[in-house]
mmCIF file of C-alpha atoms and ligand atoms in Angstrom:
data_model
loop_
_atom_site.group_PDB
_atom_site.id
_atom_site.type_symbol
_atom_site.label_atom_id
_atom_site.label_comp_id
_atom_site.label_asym_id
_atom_site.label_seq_id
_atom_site.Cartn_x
_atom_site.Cartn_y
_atom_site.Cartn_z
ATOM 1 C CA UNK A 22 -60.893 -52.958 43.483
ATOM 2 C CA UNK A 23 -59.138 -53.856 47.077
ATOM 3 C CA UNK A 24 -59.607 -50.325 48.513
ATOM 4 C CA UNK A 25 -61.617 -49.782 51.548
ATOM 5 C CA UNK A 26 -62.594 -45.652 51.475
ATOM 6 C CA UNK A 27 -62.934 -45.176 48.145
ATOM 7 C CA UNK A 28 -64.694 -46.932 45.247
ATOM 8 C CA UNK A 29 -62.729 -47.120 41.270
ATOM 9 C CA UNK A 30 -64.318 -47.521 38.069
ATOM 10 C CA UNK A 31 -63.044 -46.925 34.717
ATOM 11 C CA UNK A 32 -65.656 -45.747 32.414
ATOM 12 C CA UNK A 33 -64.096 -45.608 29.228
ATOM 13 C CA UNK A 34 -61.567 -43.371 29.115
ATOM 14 C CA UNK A 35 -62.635 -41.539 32.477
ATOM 15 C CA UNK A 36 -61.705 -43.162 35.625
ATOM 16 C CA UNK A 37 -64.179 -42.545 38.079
ATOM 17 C CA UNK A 38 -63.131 -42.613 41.763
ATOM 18 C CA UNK A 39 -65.903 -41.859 44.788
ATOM 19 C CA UNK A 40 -65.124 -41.640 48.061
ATOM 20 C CA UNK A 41 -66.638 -43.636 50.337
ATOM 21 C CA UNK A 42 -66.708 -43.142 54.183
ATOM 22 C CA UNK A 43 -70.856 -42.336 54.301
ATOM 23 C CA UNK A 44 -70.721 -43.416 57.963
ATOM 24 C CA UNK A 45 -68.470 -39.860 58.530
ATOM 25 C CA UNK A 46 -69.476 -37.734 55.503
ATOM 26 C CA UNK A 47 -66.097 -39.103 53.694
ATOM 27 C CA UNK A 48 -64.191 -37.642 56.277
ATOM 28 C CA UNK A 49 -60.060 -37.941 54.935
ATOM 29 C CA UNK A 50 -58.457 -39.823 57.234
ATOM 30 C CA UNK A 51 -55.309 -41.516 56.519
ATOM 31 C CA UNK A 52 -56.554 -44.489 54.712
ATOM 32 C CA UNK A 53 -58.183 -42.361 52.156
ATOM 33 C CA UNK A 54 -55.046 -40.684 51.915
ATOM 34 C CA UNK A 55 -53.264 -43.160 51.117
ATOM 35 C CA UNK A 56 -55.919 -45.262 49.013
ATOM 36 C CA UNK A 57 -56.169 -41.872 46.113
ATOM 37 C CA UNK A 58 -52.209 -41.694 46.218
ATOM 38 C CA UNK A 59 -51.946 -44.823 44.923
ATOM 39 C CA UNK A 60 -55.267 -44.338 42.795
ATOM 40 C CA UNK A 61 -54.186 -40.873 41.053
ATOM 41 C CA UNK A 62 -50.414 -43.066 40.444
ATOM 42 C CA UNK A 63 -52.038 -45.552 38.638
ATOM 43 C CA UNK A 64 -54.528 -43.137 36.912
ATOM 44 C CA UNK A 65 -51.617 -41.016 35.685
ATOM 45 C CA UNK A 66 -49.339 -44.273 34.256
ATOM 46 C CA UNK A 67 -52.534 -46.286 32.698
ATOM 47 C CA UNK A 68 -51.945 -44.960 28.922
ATOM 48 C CA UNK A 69 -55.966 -46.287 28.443
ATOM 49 C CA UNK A 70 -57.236 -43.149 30.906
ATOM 50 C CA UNK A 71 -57.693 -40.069 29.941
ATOM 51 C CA UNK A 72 -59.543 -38.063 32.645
ATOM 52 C CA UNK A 73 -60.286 -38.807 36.143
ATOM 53 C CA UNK A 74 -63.509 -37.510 38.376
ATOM 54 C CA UNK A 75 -63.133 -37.410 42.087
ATOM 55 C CA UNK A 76 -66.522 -37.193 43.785
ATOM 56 C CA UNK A 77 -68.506 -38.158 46.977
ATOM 57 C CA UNK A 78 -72.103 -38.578 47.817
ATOM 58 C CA UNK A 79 -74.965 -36.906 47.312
ATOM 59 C CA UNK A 80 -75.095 -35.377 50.938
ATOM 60 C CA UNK A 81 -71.211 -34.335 50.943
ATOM 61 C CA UNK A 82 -68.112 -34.472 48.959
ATOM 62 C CA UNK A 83 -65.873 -34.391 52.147
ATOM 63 C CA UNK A 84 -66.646 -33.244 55.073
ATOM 64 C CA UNK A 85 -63.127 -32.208 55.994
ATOM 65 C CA UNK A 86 -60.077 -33.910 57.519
ATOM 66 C CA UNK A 87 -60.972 -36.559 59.979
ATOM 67 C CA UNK A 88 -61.369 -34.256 63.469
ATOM 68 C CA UNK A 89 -61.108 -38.030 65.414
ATOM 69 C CA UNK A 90 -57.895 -38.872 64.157
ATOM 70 C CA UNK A 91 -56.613 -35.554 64.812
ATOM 71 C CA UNK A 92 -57.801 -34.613 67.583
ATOM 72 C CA UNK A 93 -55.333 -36.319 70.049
ATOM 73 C CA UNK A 94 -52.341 -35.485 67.566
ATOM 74 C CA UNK A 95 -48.864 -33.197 69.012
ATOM 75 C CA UNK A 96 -47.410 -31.094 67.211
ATOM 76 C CA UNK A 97 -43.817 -33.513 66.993
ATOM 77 C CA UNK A 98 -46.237 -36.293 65.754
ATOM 78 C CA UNK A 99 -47.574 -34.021 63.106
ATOM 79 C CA UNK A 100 -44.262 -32.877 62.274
ATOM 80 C CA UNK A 101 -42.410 -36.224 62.221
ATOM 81 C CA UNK A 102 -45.434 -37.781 60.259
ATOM 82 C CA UNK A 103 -45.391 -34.635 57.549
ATOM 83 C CA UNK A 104 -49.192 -34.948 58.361
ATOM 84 C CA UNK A 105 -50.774 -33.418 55.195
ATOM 85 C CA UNK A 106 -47.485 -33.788 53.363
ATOM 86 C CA UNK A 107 -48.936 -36.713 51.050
ATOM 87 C CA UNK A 108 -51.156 -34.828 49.139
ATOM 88 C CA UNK A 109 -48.705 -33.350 47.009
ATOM 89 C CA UNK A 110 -48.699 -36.907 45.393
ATOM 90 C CA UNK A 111 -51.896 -36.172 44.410
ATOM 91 C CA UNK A 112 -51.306 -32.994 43.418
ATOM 92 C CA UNK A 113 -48.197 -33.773 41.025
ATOM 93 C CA UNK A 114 -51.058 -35.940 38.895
ATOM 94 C CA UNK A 115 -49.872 -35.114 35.480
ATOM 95 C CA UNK A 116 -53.030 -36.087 33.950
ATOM 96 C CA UNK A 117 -56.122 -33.841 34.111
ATOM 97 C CA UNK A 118 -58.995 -34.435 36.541
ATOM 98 C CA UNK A 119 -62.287 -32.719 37.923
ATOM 99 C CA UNK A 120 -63.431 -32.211 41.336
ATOM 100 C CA UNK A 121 -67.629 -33.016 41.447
ATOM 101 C CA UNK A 122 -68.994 -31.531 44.521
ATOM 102 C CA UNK A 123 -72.328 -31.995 45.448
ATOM 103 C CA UNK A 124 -73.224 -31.522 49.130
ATOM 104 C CA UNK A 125 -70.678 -30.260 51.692
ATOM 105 C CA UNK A 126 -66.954 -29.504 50.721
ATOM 106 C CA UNK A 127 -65.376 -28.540 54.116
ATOM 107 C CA UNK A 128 -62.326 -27.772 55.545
ATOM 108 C CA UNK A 129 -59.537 -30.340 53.816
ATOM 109 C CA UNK A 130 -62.644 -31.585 51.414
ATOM 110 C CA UNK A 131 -62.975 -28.139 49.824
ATOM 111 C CA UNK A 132 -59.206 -28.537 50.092
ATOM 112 C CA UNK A 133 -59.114 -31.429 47.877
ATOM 113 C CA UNK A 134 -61.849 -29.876 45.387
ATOM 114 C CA UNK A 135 -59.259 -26.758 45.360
ATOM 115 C CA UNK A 136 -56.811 -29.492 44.088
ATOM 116 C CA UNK A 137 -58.238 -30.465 41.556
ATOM 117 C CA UNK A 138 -57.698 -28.880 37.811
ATOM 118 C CA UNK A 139 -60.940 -27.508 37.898
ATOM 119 C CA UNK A 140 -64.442 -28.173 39.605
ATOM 120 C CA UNK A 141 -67.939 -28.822 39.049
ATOM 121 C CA UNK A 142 -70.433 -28.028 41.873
ATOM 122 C CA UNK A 143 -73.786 -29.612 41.763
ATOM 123 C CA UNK A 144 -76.034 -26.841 43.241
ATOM 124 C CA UNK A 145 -76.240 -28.680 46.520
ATOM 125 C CA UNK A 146 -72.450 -27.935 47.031
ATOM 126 C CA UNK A 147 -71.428 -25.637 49.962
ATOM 127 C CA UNK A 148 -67.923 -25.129 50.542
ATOM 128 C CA UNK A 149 -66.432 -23.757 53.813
ATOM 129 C CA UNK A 150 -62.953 -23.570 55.404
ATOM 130 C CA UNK A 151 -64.547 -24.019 59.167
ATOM 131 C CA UNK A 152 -60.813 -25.479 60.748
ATOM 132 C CA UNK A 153 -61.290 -22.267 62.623
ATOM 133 C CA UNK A 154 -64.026 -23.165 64.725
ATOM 134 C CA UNK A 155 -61.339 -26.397 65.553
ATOM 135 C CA UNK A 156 -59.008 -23.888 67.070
ATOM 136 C CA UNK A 157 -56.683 -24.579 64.065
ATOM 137 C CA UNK A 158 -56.533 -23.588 60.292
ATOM 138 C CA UNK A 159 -56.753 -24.882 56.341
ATOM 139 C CA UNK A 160 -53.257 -27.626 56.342
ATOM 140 C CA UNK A 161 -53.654 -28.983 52.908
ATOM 141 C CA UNK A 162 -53.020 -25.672 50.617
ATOM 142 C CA UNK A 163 -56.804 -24.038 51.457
ATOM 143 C CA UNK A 164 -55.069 -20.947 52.736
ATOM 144 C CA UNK A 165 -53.507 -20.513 49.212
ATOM 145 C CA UNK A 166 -55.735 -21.792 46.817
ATOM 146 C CA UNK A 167 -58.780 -19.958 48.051
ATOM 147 C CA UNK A 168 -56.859 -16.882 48.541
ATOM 148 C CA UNK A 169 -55.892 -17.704 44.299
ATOM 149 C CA UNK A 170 -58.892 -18.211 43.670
ATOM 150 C CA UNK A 171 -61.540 -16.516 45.097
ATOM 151 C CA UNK A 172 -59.203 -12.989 46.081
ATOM 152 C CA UNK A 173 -58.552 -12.087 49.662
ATOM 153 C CA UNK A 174 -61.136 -10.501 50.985
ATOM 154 C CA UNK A 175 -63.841 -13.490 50.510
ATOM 155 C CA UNK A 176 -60.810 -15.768 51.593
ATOM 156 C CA UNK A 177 -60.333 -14.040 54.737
ATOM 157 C CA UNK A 178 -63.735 -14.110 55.209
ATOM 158 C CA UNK A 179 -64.426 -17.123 54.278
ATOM 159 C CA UNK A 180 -61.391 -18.654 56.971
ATOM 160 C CA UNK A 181 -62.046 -16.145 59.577
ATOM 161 C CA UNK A 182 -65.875 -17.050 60.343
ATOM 162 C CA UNK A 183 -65.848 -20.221 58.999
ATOM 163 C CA UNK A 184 -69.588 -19.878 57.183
ATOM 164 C CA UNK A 185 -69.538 -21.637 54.273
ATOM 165 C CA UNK A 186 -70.192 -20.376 50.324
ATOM 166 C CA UNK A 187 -73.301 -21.653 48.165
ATOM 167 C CA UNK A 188 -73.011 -23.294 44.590
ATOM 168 C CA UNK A 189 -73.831 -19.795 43.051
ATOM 169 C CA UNK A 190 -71.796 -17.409 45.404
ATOM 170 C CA UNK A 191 -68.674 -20.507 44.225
ATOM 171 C CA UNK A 192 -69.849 -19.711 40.726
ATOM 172 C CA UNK A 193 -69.800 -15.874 40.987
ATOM 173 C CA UNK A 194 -66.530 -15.997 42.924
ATOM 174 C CA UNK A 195 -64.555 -18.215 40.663
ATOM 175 C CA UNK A 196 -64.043 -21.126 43.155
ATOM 176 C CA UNK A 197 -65.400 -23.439 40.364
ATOM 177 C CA UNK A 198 -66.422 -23.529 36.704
ATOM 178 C CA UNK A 199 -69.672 -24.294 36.664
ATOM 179 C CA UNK A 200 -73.180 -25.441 38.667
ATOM 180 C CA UNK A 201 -74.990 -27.817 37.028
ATOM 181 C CA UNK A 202 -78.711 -29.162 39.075
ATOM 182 C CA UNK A 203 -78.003 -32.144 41.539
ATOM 183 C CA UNK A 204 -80.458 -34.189 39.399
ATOM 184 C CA UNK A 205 -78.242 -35.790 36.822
ATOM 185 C CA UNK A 206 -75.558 -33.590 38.498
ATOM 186 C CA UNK A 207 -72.844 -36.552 37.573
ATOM 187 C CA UNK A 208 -73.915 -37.596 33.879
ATOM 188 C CA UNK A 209 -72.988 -34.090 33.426
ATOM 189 C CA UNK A 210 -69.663 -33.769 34.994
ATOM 190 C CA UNK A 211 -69.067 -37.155 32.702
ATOM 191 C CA UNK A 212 -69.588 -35.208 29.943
ATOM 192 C CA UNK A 213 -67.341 -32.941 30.573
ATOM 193 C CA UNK A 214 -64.602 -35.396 31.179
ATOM 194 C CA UNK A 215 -65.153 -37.423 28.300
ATOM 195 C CA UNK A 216 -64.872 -34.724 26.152
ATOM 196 C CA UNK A 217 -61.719 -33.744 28.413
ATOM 197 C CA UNK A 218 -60.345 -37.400 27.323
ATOM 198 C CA UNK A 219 -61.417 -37.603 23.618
ATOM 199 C CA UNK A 220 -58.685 -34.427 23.417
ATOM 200 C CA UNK A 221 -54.832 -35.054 22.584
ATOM 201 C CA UNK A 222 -53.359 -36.316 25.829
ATOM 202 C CA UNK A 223 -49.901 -35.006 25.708
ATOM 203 C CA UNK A 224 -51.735 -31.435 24.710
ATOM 204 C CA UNK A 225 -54.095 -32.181 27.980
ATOM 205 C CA UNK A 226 -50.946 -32.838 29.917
ATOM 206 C CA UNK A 227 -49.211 -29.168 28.545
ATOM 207 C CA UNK A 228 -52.184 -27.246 28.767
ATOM 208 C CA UNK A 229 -52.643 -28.372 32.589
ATOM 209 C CA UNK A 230 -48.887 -27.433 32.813
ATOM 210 C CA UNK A 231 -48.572 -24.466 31.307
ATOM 211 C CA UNK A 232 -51.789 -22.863 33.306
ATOM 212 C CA UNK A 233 -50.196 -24.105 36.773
ATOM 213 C CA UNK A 234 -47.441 -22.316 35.632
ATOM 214 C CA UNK A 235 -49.211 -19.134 35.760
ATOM 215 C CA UNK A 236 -49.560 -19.421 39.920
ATOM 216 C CA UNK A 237 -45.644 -21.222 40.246
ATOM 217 C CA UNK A 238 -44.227 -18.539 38.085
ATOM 218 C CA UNK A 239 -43.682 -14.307 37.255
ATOM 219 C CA UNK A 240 -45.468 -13.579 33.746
ATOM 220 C CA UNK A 241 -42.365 -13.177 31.516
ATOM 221 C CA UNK A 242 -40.821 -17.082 32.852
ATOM 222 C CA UNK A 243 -44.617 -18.377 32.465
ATOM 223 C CA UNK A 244 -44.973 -16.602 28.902
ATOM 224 C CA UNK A 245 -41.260 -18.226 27.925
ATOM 225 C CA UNK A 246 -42.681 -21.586 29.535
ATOM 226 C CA UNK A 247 -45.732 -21.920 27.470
ATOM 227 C CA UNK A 248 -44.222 -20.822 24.498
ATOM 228 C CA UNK A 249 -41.435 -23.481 25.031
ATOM 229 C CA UNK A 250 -43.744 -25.800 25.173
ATOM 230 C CA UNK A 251 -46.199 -24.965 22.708
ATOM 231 C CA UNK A 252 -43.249 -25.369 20.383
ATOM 232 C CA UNK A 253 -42.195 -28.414 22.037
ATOM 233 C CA UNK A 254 -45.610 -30.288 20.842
ATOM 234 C CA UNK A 255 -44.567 -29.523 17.064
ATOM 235 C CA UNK A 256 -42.395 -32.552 17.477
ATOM 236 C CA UNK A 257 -45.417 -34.880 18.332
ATOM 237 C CA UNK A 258 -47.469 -36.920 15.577
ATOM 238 C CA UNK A 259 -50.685 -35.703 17.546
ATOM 239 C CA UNK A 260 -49.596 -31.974 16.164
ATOM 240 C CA UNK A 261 -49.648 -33.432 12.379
ATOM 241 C CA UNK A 262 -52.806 -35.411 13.137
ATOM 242 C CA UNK A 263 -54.456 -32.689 14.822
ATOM 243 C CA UNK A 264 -54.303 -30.118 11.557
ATOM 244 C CA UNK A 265 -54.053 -32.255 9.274
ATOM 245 C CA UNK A 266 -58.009 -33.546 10.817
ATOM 246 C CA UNK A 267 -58.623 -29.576 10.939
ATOM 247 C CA UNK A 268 -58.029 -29.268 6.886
ATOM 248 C CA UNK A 269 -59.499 -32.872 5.913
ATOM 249 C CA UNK A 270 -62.774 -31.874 8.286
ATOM 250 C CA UNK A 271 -62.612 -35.025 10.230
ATOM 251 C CA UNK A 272 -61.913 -35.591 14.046
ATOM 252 C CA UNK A 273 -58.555 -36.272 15.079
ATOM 253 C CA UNK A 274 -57.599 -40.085 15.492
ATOM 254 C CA UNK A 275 -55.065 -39.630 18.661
ATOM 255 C CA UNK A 276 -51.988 -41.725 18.842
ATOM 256 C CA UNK A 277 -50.817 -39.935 22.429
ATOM 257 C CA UNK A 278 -47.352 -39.100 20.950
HETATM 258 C C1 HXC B 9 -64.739 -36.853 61.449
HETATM 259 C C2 HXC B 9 -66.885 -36.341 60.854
HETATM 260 C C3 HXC B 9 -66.466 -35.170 60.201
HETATM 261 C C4 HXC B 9 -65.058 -34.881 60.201
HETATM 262 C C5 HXC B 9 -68.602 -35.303 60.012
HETATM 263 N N1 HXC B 9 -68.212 -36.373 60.720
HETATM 264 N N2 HXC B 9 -67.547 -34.542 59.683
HETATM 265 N N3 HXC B 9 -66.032 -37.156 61.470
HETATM 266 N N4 HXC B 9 -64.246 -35.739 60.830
HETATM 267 N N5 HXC B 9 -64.551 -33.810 59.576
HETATM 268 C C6 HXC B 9 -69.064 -37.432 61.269
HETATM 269 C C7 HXC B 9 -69.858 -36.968 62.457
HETATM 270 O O1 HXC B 9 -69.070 -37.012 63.622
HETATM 271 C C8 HXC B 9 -70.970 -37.969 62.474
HETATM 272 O O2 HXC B 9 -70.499 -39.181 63.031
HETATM 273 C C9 HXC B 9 -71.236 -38.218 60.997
HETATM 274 O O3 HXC B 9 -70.035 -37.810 60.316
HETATM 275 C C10 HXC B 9 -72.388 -37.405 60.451
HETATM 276 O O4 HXC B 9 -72.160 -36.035 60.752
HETATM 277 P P1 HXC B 9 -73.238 -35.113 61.485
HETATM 278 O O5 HXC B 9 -72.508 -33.984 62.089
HETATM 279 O O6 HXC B 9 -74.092 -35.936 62.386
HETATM 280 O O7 HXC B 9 -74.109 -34.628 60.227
HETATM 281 P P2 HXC B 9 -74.935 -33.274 60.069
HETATM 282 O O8 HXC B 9 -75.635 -32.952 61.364
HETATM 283 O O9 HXC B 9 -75.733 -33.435 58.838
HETATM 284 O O10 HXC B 9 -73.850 -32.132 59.863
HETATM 285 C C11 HXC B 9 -73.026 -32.121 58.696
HETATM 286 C C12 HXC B 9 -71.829 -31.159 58.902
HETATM 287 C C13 HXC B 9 -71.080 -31.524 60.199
HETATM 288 C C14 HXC B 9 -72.319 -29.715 58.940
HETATM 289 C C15 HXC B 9 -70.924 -31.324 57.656
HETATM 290 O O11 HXC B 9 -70.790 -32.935 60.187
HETATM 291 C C16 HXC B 9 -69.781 -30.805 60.395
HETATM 292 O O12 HXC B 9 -69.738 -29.639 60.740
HETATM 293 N N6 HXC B 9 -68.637 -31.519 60.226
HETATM 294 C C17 HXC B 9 -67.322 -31.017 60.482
HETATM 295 C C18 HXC B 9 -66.915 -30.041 59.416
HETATM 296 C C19 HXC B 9 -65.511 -29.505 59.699
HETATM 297 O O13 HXC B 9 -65.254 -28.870 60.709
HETATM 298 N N7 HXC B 9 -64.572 -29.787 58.812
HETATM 299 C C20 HXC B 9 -63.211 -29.328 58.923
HETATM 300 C C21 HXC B 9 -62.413 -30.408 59.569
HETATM 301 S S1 HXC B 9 -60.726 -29.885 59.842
HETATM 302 P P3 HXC B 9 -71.152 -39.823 64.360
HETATM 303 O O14 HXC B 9 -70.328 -41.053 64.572
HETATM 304 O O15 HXC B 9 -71.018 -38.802 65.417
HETATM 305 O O16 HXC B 9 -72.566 -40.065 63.957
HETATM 306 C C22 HXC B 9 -60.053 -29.909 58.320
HETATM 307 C C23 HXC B 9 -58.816 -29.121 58.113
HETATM 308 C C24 HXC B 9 -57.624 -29.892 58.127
HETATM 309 O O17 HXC B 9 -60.542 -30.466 57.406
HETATM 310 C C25 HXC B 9 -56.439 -29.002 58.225
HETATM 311 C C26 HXC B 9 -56.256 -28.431 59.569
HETATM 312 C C27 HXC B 9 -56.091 -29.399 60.686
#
């Protein structure tokens, strides 16, 4: 591929993306930014991929935003830039995808991993929202998607000290669905999205939809919403292919329509 910060393969159906900034602990600066907008666009409109894996090294995941290119920044450049603002491209991925975090997620990388559909923490991982400490606070959604996620008083902790959160206090919390051991730590996450991608993609796409709908929505419009489109998928051939696999005990042979 002909990015610089992060590395692309396509494994199958799984596209596998790592970032790679070792020299700063894949600090996100704005090349990186940049780099997975365009890699999550062409991930979500490549009909051959079926689940994506963003991960980083063994030592750390992210280590946060990139404090150098910040640290000079005013407030009307920040504003005037949308500084941040980008991610939502990432986040309005339609496909799913899994955050694997061994090593340090902190500050805007535990952001990222927050981002993600779901995540999978080696039992290295350690995430923190430290932005604190930097006189400042979470800017990419960490406010709100660790307050979702993990409640508010571990959030509040969690933002006002700064300490950061083991694999198994994630675990316990909710912060991600599983720990698996740092040996073999990504074979495993690969499993995992394989068997994501062997699944009906429009039904991937809905069931991703429908449960973001459940933070986005009240109960009785997110109830309507899945049932809407629950009903919706009756009108694919995956629907037919899907039972009728069920009744003839055979795996379904997905057309992705
Ligand atoms: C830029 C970073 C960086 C970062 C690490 N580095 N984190 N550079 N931005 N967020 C660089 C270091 O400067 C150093 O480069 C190299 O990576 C290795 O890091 P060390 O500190 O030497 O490693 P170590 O001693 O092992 O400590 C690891 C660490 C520590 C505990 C993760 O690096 C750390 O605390 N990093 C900052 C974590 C943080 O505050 N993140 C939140 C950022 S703000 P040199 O060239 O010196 O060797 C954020 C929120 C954004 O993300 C939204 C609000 C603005």
């Amino acid at each position: 591929t002909d990015y610089n910060s992060v590395l692309v393969e396509k494994r199958g159906a799984v596209t596998l993306v790592t970032l790679n900034r070792p020299q700063a602990l894949n600090a996100l600066n704005s090349e990186v930014l940049r780099e997975l907008i365009e890699v999550f666009a062409a991930y979500d409109a490549d009909d051959s991929q079926h689940c994506l894996v963003l991960t980083g090294s063994e030592k750390a995941f992210a280590a946060g935003a990139d404090i150098k290119e910040m640290q000079s920044q005013g407030f009307a450049e920040m504003y005037s830039a949308n500084f941040f603002g980008g991610w939502e491209q990432v986040t309005s991925t339609r496909k799913p995808w899994i955050a694997a975090v061994a090593g340090y997620a902190l500050g805007g990388g535990s952001e990222v991993a927050m981002m993600a559909d779901f995540i999978i923490a080696a039992d290295t991982a350690k995430f923190g929202q430290p932005e604190i400490k930097l006189g400042v606070t979470p800017g990419m959604g960490g406010s709100q998607r660790l307050a979702l996620a993990v409640g508010k008083a571990k959030a509040m902790e969690m933002c006002l000290t700064g300490r950061m959160m083991d694999a198994a206090e994630a675990e316990r919390s909710g912060l991600v669905a599983k720990v698996v051991p740092a040996e073999g730590f990504l074979d495993e996450v690969m499993k995992t999205a394989e068997a994501i991608a062997g699944m009906a993609p429009l039904a991937a796409i809905a069931n991703k939809e429908m449960i973001n709908a459940a933070f986005e929505m009240p109960l009785n419009q997110g109830i309507r919403f899945e049932r809407r489109l629950f009903h919706g998928l009756f009108g694919t051939e995956d629907q037919k292919e899907g039972m009728t696999a069920f009744v003839e005990k055979r795996p379904g042979n997905w057309k992705g329509r």
